[in-house]
């Protein structure tokens, strides 16, 4: 079975941890950890846990709800809807379309060869070894009835003929198009250094599996470049595994850019108390390897040198918009503003924002929201739960 916990709703009551302790955990004062794909032998306990949750934050595989006749009629003008991006936003869009009455052809195109999976556990449960990377699949409706093109990245968009161009040379025709290609990890800027054996990023399932294998081998020293959410989570995981780790960030404190200086100071204290070698106001000038291409050391801006076996570049993300070049859609660092005005003027394409994406097709309204990844684990970052955010 598959499950996901909406961490924007979870209030930490812990009823699920009592009902299904093999699936849900709340270590110490930390936020909830859970197994996204528990075995069938846990189904009864998980169902009890979901029923006991007072805020209904646990989402399971579900049966499709009866369609709204008015929604079906409103969507009748579109016979073929194509979703480019088969991750959380794309899956939520497809599920919503079916739930609200769309009965036409529905195609999801994904660059990765995997079904949609939950990315939040990758930098938490997967890196510590509690959950295998392949056990992070997201729950979905049993009546989705979609055509999946996985492992087939989109490389172009022809808005005039209404076709998505794929890397293998094939094309997919559409009447309506949803752009949900998201972002990828920003790599270490020096390509030769980024190619060294031992340099990692954390964004996708394969990234997490590769880094988990490296951490399980017991490296002598881990370097984390960047003290944002992902960097702080990786540092937390390393300390939980008993590995020495240094975190380097140009800013004044961990998470200061996202949560402010006050929280940053608390995060810095917690990290150092947990044994992290935290160096703020410092950057990495170069990563160096040996003759075999294996990472060996890092040179910092303060003139110091670190002997390291593993380096994790936690430098944020880059929008996946290159495939839209030449399509006539504006696309840049902040993504594609294909929602609202642009979508309604072309009546063909629209895309989600980072928090919620409303769009209207002749009165047929859909919406999905995504949640952020919060590094509340192993005492490295503050045990503060994000407040629920209302979307409109």
Coordinates of C-alpha atoms in Angstrom, one line a residue:
X1 CA 0.0 0.0 0.0
X2 CA 1.0 3.6 -0.4
X3 CA 0.6 6.6 1.9
X4 CA 1.7 10.2 2.3
X5 CA 1.3 12.5 5.3
X6 CA 0.4 16.1 4.6
X7 CA 2.9 17.8 6.9
X8 CA 1.2 21.2 6.5
X9 CA -1.8 19.7 8.4
X10 CA 0.0 17.4 10.8
X11 CA 0.0 18.8 14.3
X12 CA 2.1 16.1 15.9
X13 CA -0.6 14.5 18.0
X14 CA 1.1 11.2 17.5
X15 CA -2.0 9.0 17.4
X16 CA -0.7 7.3 14.3
X17 CA 2.6 6.3 16.0
X18 CA 0.5 4.5 18.7
X19 CA -1.8 2.8 16.2
X20 CA 1.0 1.7 13.7
X21 CA 4.4 2.0 15.4
X22 CA 6.1 0.1 12.6
X23 CA 5.0 2.6 10.1
X24 CA 5.0 6.0 11.9
X25 CA 7.7 7.3 14.3
X26 CA 8.1 10.4 16.3
X27 CA 11.7 10.3 17.7
X28 CA 12.1 12.5 20.7
X29 CA 10.7 16.0 20.1
X30 CA 11.0 15.7 16.4
X31 CA 8.3 15.8 13.7
X32 CA 6.7 12.7 12.2
X33 CA 8.7 10.2 10.2
X34 CA 6.8 7.5 8.3
X35 CA 7.2 4.5 5.9
X36 CA 5.6 5.7 2.6
X37 CA 5.1 2.1 1.2
X38 CA 4.4 -0.2 4.1
X39 CA 3.7 -3.9 3.5
X40 CA 0.2 -5.2 3.2
X41 CA 0.5 -6.8 6.7
X42 CA 0.4 -3.3 8.1
X43 CA -2.8 -2.2 6.2
X44 CA -5.2 -2.7 9.1
X45 CA -3.0 -0.8 11.5
X46 CA -2.5 2.0 9.0
X47 CA -6.2 2.3 8.4
X48 CA -6.7 2.6 12.1
X49 CA -4.0 5.2 12.3
X50 CA -5.6 7.2 9.4
X51 CA -9.0 7.1 11.1
X52 CA -7.4 8.2 14.5
X53 CA -5.7 11.2 13.0
X54 CA -7.8 14.2 14.2
X55 CA -6.7 16.5 11.3
X56 CA -7.0 13.8 8.6
X57 CA -3.4 14.3 7.5
X58 CA -2.8 10.7 6.3
X59 CA -3.6 10.1 2.6
X60 CA -3.9 6.6 1.3
X61 CA -4.6 4.9 -2.0
X62 CA -8.2 5.8 -2.6
X63 CA -11.2 5.0 -4.7
X64 CA -12.3 7.6 -7.2
X65 CA -15.2 9.8 -6.1
X66 CA -18.4 10.1 -8.2
X67 CA -17.8 12.6 -10.9
X68 CA -19.5 16.0 -10.9
X69 CA -21.8 16.1 -13.9
X70 CA -21.3 19.9 -14.3
X71 CA -17.6 19.5 -14.2
X72 CA -17.8 16.7 -16.9
X73 CA -19.8 19.0 -19.1
X74 CA -17.4 21.9 -18.6
X75 CA -14.5 19.8 -19.6
X76 CA -16.2 18.2 -22.6
X77 CA -14.4 20.6 -25.0
X78 CA -11.0 18.9 -24.3
X79 CA -10.7 15.3 -25.6
X80 CA -6.9 15.0 -25.0
X81 CA -5.1 16.5 -22.0
X82 CA -1.4 16.0 -21.6
X83 CA 0.5 16.6 -18.4
X84 CA 4.3 17.1 -18.8
X85 CA 5.8 16.2 -15.5
X86 CA 4.9 13.0 -13.7
X87 CA 5.7 14.0 -10.1
X88 CA 3.5 15.3 -7.3
X89 CA 1.9 18.2 -9.2
X90 CA 1.3 16.2 -12.3
X91 CA -0.2 13.3 -10.4
X92 CA -2.5 15.6 -8.4
X93 CA -3.6 17.3 -11.6
X94 CA -4.4 14.0 -13.2
X95 CA -6.3 12.8 -10.1
X96 CA -8.3 16.0 -9.9
X97 CA -9.2 15.9 -13.5
X98 CA -10.7 12.4 -13.2
X99 CA -12.4 13.2 -9.9
X100 CA -14.0 16.2 -11.3
X101 CA -15.4 14.5 -14.3
X102 CA -12.9 14.5 -17.2
X103 CA -13.4 11.3 -19.3
X104 CA -11.2 12.0 -22.3
X105 CA -7.6 10.9 -23.0
X106 CA -5.1 11.7 -20.2
X107 CA -1.4 11.3 -20.8
X108 CA 1.4 11.9 -18.3
X109 CA 5.0 12.4 -19.5
X110 CA 7.9 12.0 -17.1
X111 CA 11.6 12.2 -17.5
X112 CA 12.3 9.6 -14.8
X113 CA 11.4 6.0 -15.4
X114 CA 9.5 5.7 -12.1
X115 CA 5.9 6.3 -11.1
X116 CA 5.4 9.5 -9.1
X117 CA 7.1 9.3 -5.7
X118 CA 7.3 11.4 -2.6
X119 CA 10.5 13.4 -2.5
X120 CA 10.3 14.5 1.1
X121 CA 11.5 11.1 2.5
X122 CA 14.5 11.1 0.2
X123 CA 16.6 13.4 2.4
X124 CA 15.2 11.9 5.6
X125 CA 14.2 8.3 5.8
X126 CA 16.1 7.1 2.7
X127 CA 19.5 8.5 3.6
X128 CA 19.4 7.0 7.1
X129 CA 18.5 3.6 5.7
X130 CA 15.1 3.3 7.3
X131 CA 13.2 3.3 4.0
X132 CA 14.6 2.1 0.6
X133 CA 14.4 4.7 -2.2
X134 CA 12.0 2.5 -4.2
X135 CA 9.5 2.5 -1.3
X136 CA 8.5 6.2 -1.8
X137 CA 5.8 5.8 -4.4
X138 CA 2.8 8.2 -3.9
X139 CA -0.7 7.0 -3.5
X140 CA -3.0 7.5 -6.4
X141 CA -6.6 6.8 -7.6
X142 CA -7.4 3.3 -8.8
X143 CA -9.4 4.9 -11.6
X144 CA -6.9 7.3 -13.0
X145 CA -7.0 5.6 -16.4
X146 CA -4.0 7.5 -17.8
X147 CA -1.4 6.7 -20.4
X148 CA 2.1 6.9 -18.8
X149 CA 5.1 7.8 -20.9
X150 CA 7.9 7.4 -18.2
X151 CA 11.6 7.8 -19.0
X152 CA 10.6 10.0 -21.9
X153 CA 11.7 13.6 -21.3
X154 CA 10.0 16.4 -23.2
X155 CA 12.5 18.3 -25.4
X156 CA 10.2 20.8 -27.2
X157 CA 6.7 22.2 -27.5
X158 CA 4.9 23.2 -30.8
X159 CA 2.0 25.3 -29.7
X160 CA 0.8 25.8 -33.3
X161 CA 0.2 22.1 -34.0
X162 CA -0.4 21.4 -30.3
X163 CA 2.3 18.7 -29.9
X164 CA 4.8 17.9 -27.2
X165 CA 8.2 16.7 -28.7
X166 CA 9.9 13.8 -26.9
X167 CA 13.6 12.9 -26.7
X168 CA 13.1 9.7 -28.7
X169 CA 11.7 11.7 -31.7
X170 CA 8.1 10.9 -31.1
X171 CA 5.3 13.5 -30.6
X172 CA 2.2 13.7 -28.4
X173 CA -0.8 15.7 -29.5
X174 CA -3.0 17.5 -27.1
X175 CA -6.0 19.8 -26.8
X176 CA -5.0 21.1 -23.3
X177 CA -1.5 21.0 -21.8
X178 CA -0.3 21.2 -18.2
X179 CA 3.3 22.1 -17.6
X180 CA 4.5 20.6 -14.3
X181 CA 8.2 19.9 -15.0
X182 CA 9.3 21.3 -11.7
X183 CA 13.0 21.7 -10.9
X184 CA 16.2 19.8 -10.6
X185 CA 19.1 20.1 -8.2
X186 CA 21.6 22.9 -9.0
X187 CA 24.9 21.1 -9.6
X188 CA 28.3 22.1 -8.4
X189 CA 29.2 24.9 -10.9
X190 CA 32.6 23.4 -12.0
X191 CA 31.7 20.5 -14.2
X192 CA 35.0 18.7 -13.8
X193 CA 34.8 18.9 -10.1
X194 CA 31.2 17.9 -10.1
X195 CA 32.1 14.7 -12.0
X196 CA 34.5 13.6 -9.2
X197 CA 33.5 10.3 -7.6
X198 CA 32.0 11.3 -4.2
X199 CA 30.3 14.5 -5.3
X200 CA 26.5 14.3 -4.9
X201 CA 23.3 16.2 -5.1
X202 CA 19.9 15.2 -3.6
X203 CA 16.8 15.7 -5.7
X204 CA 15.6 12.5 -7.2
X205 CA 15.2 8.9 -6.2
X206 CA 18.5 7.8 -7.9
X207 CA 20.3 10.7 -6.2
X208 CA 19.1 9.5 -2.7
X209 CA 19.9 5.9 -3.4
X210 CA 23.4 6.7 -4.5
X211 CA 24.1 8.9 -1.6
X212 CA 22.7 6.4 0.8
X213 CA 25.0 3.7 -0.5
X214 CA 28.0 6.1 0.0
X215 CA 27.0 7.0 3.6
X216 CA 26.4 3.4 4.4
X217 CA 30.0 2.6 3.5
X218 CA 31.1 4.8 6.4
X219 CA 33.1 7.7 4.7
X220 CA 35.8 9.3 6.8
X221 CA 34.4 12.9 6.4
X222 CA 31.3 14.4 4.7
X223 CA 31.2 17.9 3.4
X224 CA 27.8 19.6 2.9
X225 CA 27.9 22.7 0.7
X226 CA 24.9 24.9 1.6
X227 CA 23.0 25.1 4.9
X228 CA 19.5 25.4 3.6
X229 CA 16.8 22.8 4.1
X230 CA 18.4 20.0 2.1
X231 CA 21.9 20.7 3.5
X232 CA 20.6 20.8 7.1
X233 CA 18.8 17.5 6.6
X234 CA 21.8 15.8 5.1
X235 CA 23.9 17.0 8.0
X236 CA 21.3 15.7 10.4
X237 CA 21.3 12.3 8.7
X238 CA 25.1 12.1 8.9
X239 CA 25.2 12.8 12.6
X240 CA 22.4 10.3 13.1
X241 CA 24.6 7.7 11.4
X242 CA 27.6 8.8 13.5
X243 CA 29.5 10.3 10.6
X244 CA 31.7 13.4 10.9
X245 CA 30.3 16.2 8.8
X246 CA 31.2 19.8 8.0
X247 CA 28.6 22.3 6.7
X248 CA 29.8 25.3 4.8
X249 CA 27.6 28.2 3.9
X250 CA 28.2 31.8 2.7
X251 CA 25.3 33.1 4.8
X252 CA 25.4 34.1 8.5
X253 CA 23.5 31.0 9.8
X254 CA 21.7 27.9 8.6
X255 CA 18.3 28.5 7.1
X256 CA 18.7 32.3 7.6
X257 CA 17.7 33.0 4.1
X258 CA 14.4 31.0 4.3
X259 CA 13.4 31.5 8.0
X260 CA 15.3 34.6 9.2
X261 CA 18.2 35.3 11.4
X262 CA 16.5 34.4 14.7
X263 CA 15.7 30.9 13.6
X264 CA 19.1 30.7 11.9
X265 CA 20.8 31.3 15.2
X266 CA 18.8 28.6 16.9
X267 CA 19.5 26.2 14.0
X268 CA 23.3 27.0 14.3
X269 CA 23.3 26.2 18.0
X270 CA 21.4 23.0 17.5
X271 CA 23.7 21.8 14.7
X272 CA 26.8 22.5 16.7
X273 CA 25.4 20.8 19.8
X274 CA 24.7 17.7 17.6
X275 CA 28.4 17.6 16.6
X276 CA 28.2 19.4 13.2
X277 CA 31.3 21.3 12.2
X278 CA 29.4 24.4 11.0
X279 CA 31.3 27.1 9.1
X280 CA 29.2 30.1 8.2
X281 CA 30.4 33.1 6.1
X282 CA 32.7 30.7 4.2
X283 CA 32.4 29.2 0.7
X284 CA 34.1 26.4 -1.1
X285 CA 36.6 27.5 -3.7
X286 CA 37.5 24.2 -5.2
X287 CA 37.0 20.4 -4.9
X288 CA 40.0 18.3 -5.6
X289 CA 40.4 14.6 -6.5
X290 CA 43.2 12.1 -6.9
X291 CA 44.6 10.6 -10.1
X292 CA 41.7 8.1 -10.2
X293 CA 39.0 10.8 -10.1
X294 CA 38.1 10.2 -6.5
X295 CA 37.2 13.2 -4.3
X296 CA 39.9 13.9 -1.7
X297 CA 39.8 17.4 -0.4
X298 CA 38.0 20.8 -0.5
X299 CA 39.6 24.2 -0.4
X300 CA 37.7 26.9 1.4
X301 CA 37.6 30.7 1.0
X302 CA 39.2 31.2 4.4
X303 CA 42.3 29.4 3.2
X304 CA 41.7 26.2 5.0
X305 CA 41.6 22.7 3.5
X306 CA 39.3 19.8 4.4
X307 CA 40.1 16.1 3.7
X308 CA 36.7 14.7 2.6
X309 CA 35.4 11.5 1.0
X310 CA 31.9 12.8 0.2
X311 CA 30.6 16.2 -0.8
X312 CA 26.9 17.0 -1.1
X313 CA 26.1 20.2 -3.1
X314 CA 22.9 21.6 -1.6
X315 CA 22.7 24.7 -3.7
X316 CA 19.0 25.0 -4.4
X317 CA 17.2 24.1 -7.6
X318 CA 16.9 25.1 -11.3
X319 CA 13.6 25.2 -13.1
X320 CA 13.2 22.7 -15.9
X321 CA 12.2 25.1 -18.6
X322 CA 14.8 24.6 -21.3
X323 CA 12.5 22.4 -23.3
X324 CA 10.1 25.4 -23.7
X325 CA 12.8 27.4 -25.7
X326 CA 11.3 28.5 -29.0
X327 CA 7.7 27.7 -28.0
X328 CA 6.6 31.2 -27.6
X329 CA 5.9 30.8 -23.9
X330 CA 7.9 33.0 -21.5
X331 CA 10.2 30.8 -19.4
X332 CA 13.1 31.7 -17.2
X333 CA 14.6 31.4 -13.7
X334 CA 11.1 31.5 -12.0
X335 CA 9.5 29.0 -14.4
X336 CA 6.8 29.6 -16.9
X337 CA 3.9 32.0 -16.3
X338 CA 1.6 29.9 -18.4
X339 CA -1.2 30.2 -15.9
X340 CA -3.9 32.9 -15.8
X341 CA -3.4 35.3 -18.7
X342 CA -1.0 33.4 -20.9
X343 CA -3.0 30.2 -20.6
X344 CA -6.4 31.8 -21.3
X345 CA -5.1 33.7 -24.3
X346 CA -3.8 30.5 -25.9
X347 CA -6.4 28.1 -24.4
X348 CA -3.7 25.4 -24.6
X349 CA -1.1 25.6 -21.9
X350 CA -0.8 26.3 -18.2
X351 CA 1.5 25.5 -15.4
X352 CA 1.5 25.4 -11.6
X353 CA 3.3 27.9 -9.3
X354 CA 5.4 26.7 -6.4
X355 CA 2.5 26.8 -3.9
X356 CA -0.8 26.5 -5.7
X357 CA -1.9 26.5 -9.3
X358 CA -5.5 27.5 -10.2
X359 CA -6.5 27.4 -13.9
X360 CA -9.8 27.7 -15.6
X361 CA -10.8 26.0 -18.8
X362 CA -14.3 27.2 -19.8
X363 CA -15.4 27.0 -16.2
X364 CA -13.6 23.7 -15.3
X365 CA -11.4 24.6 -12.3
X366 CA -8.6 22.5 -10.8
X367 CA -6.2 23.1 -8.1
X368 CA -3.3 21.4 -6.4
X369 CA -0.9 22.4 -3.7
X370 CA 2.6 21.3 -2.9
X371 CA 4.4 21.3 0.4
X372 CA 7.9 22.2 1.4
X373 CA 10.5 19.9 2.8
X374 CA 11.3 20.6 6.4
X375 CA 14.5 19.3 8.0
X376 CA 13.1 18.4 11.4
X377 CA 15.3 15.3 12.3
X378 CA 18.0 14.1 14.7
X379 CA 18.0 17.3 16.7
X380 CA 20.1 19.3 14.1
X381 CA 17.4 21.7 13.2
X382 CA 14.7 23.3 15.4
X383 CA 11.7 21.2 16.1
X384 CA 9.2 23.8 14.8
X385 CA 6.3 22.7 12.7
X386 CA 5.2 24.9 9.8
X387 CA 1.7 26.4 10.2
X388 CA -0.9 25.4 7.7
X389 CA -1.2 27.7 4.8
X390 CA -4.6 28.4 3.1
X391 CA -4.7 28.5 -0.6
X392 CA -7.3 30.2 -2.7

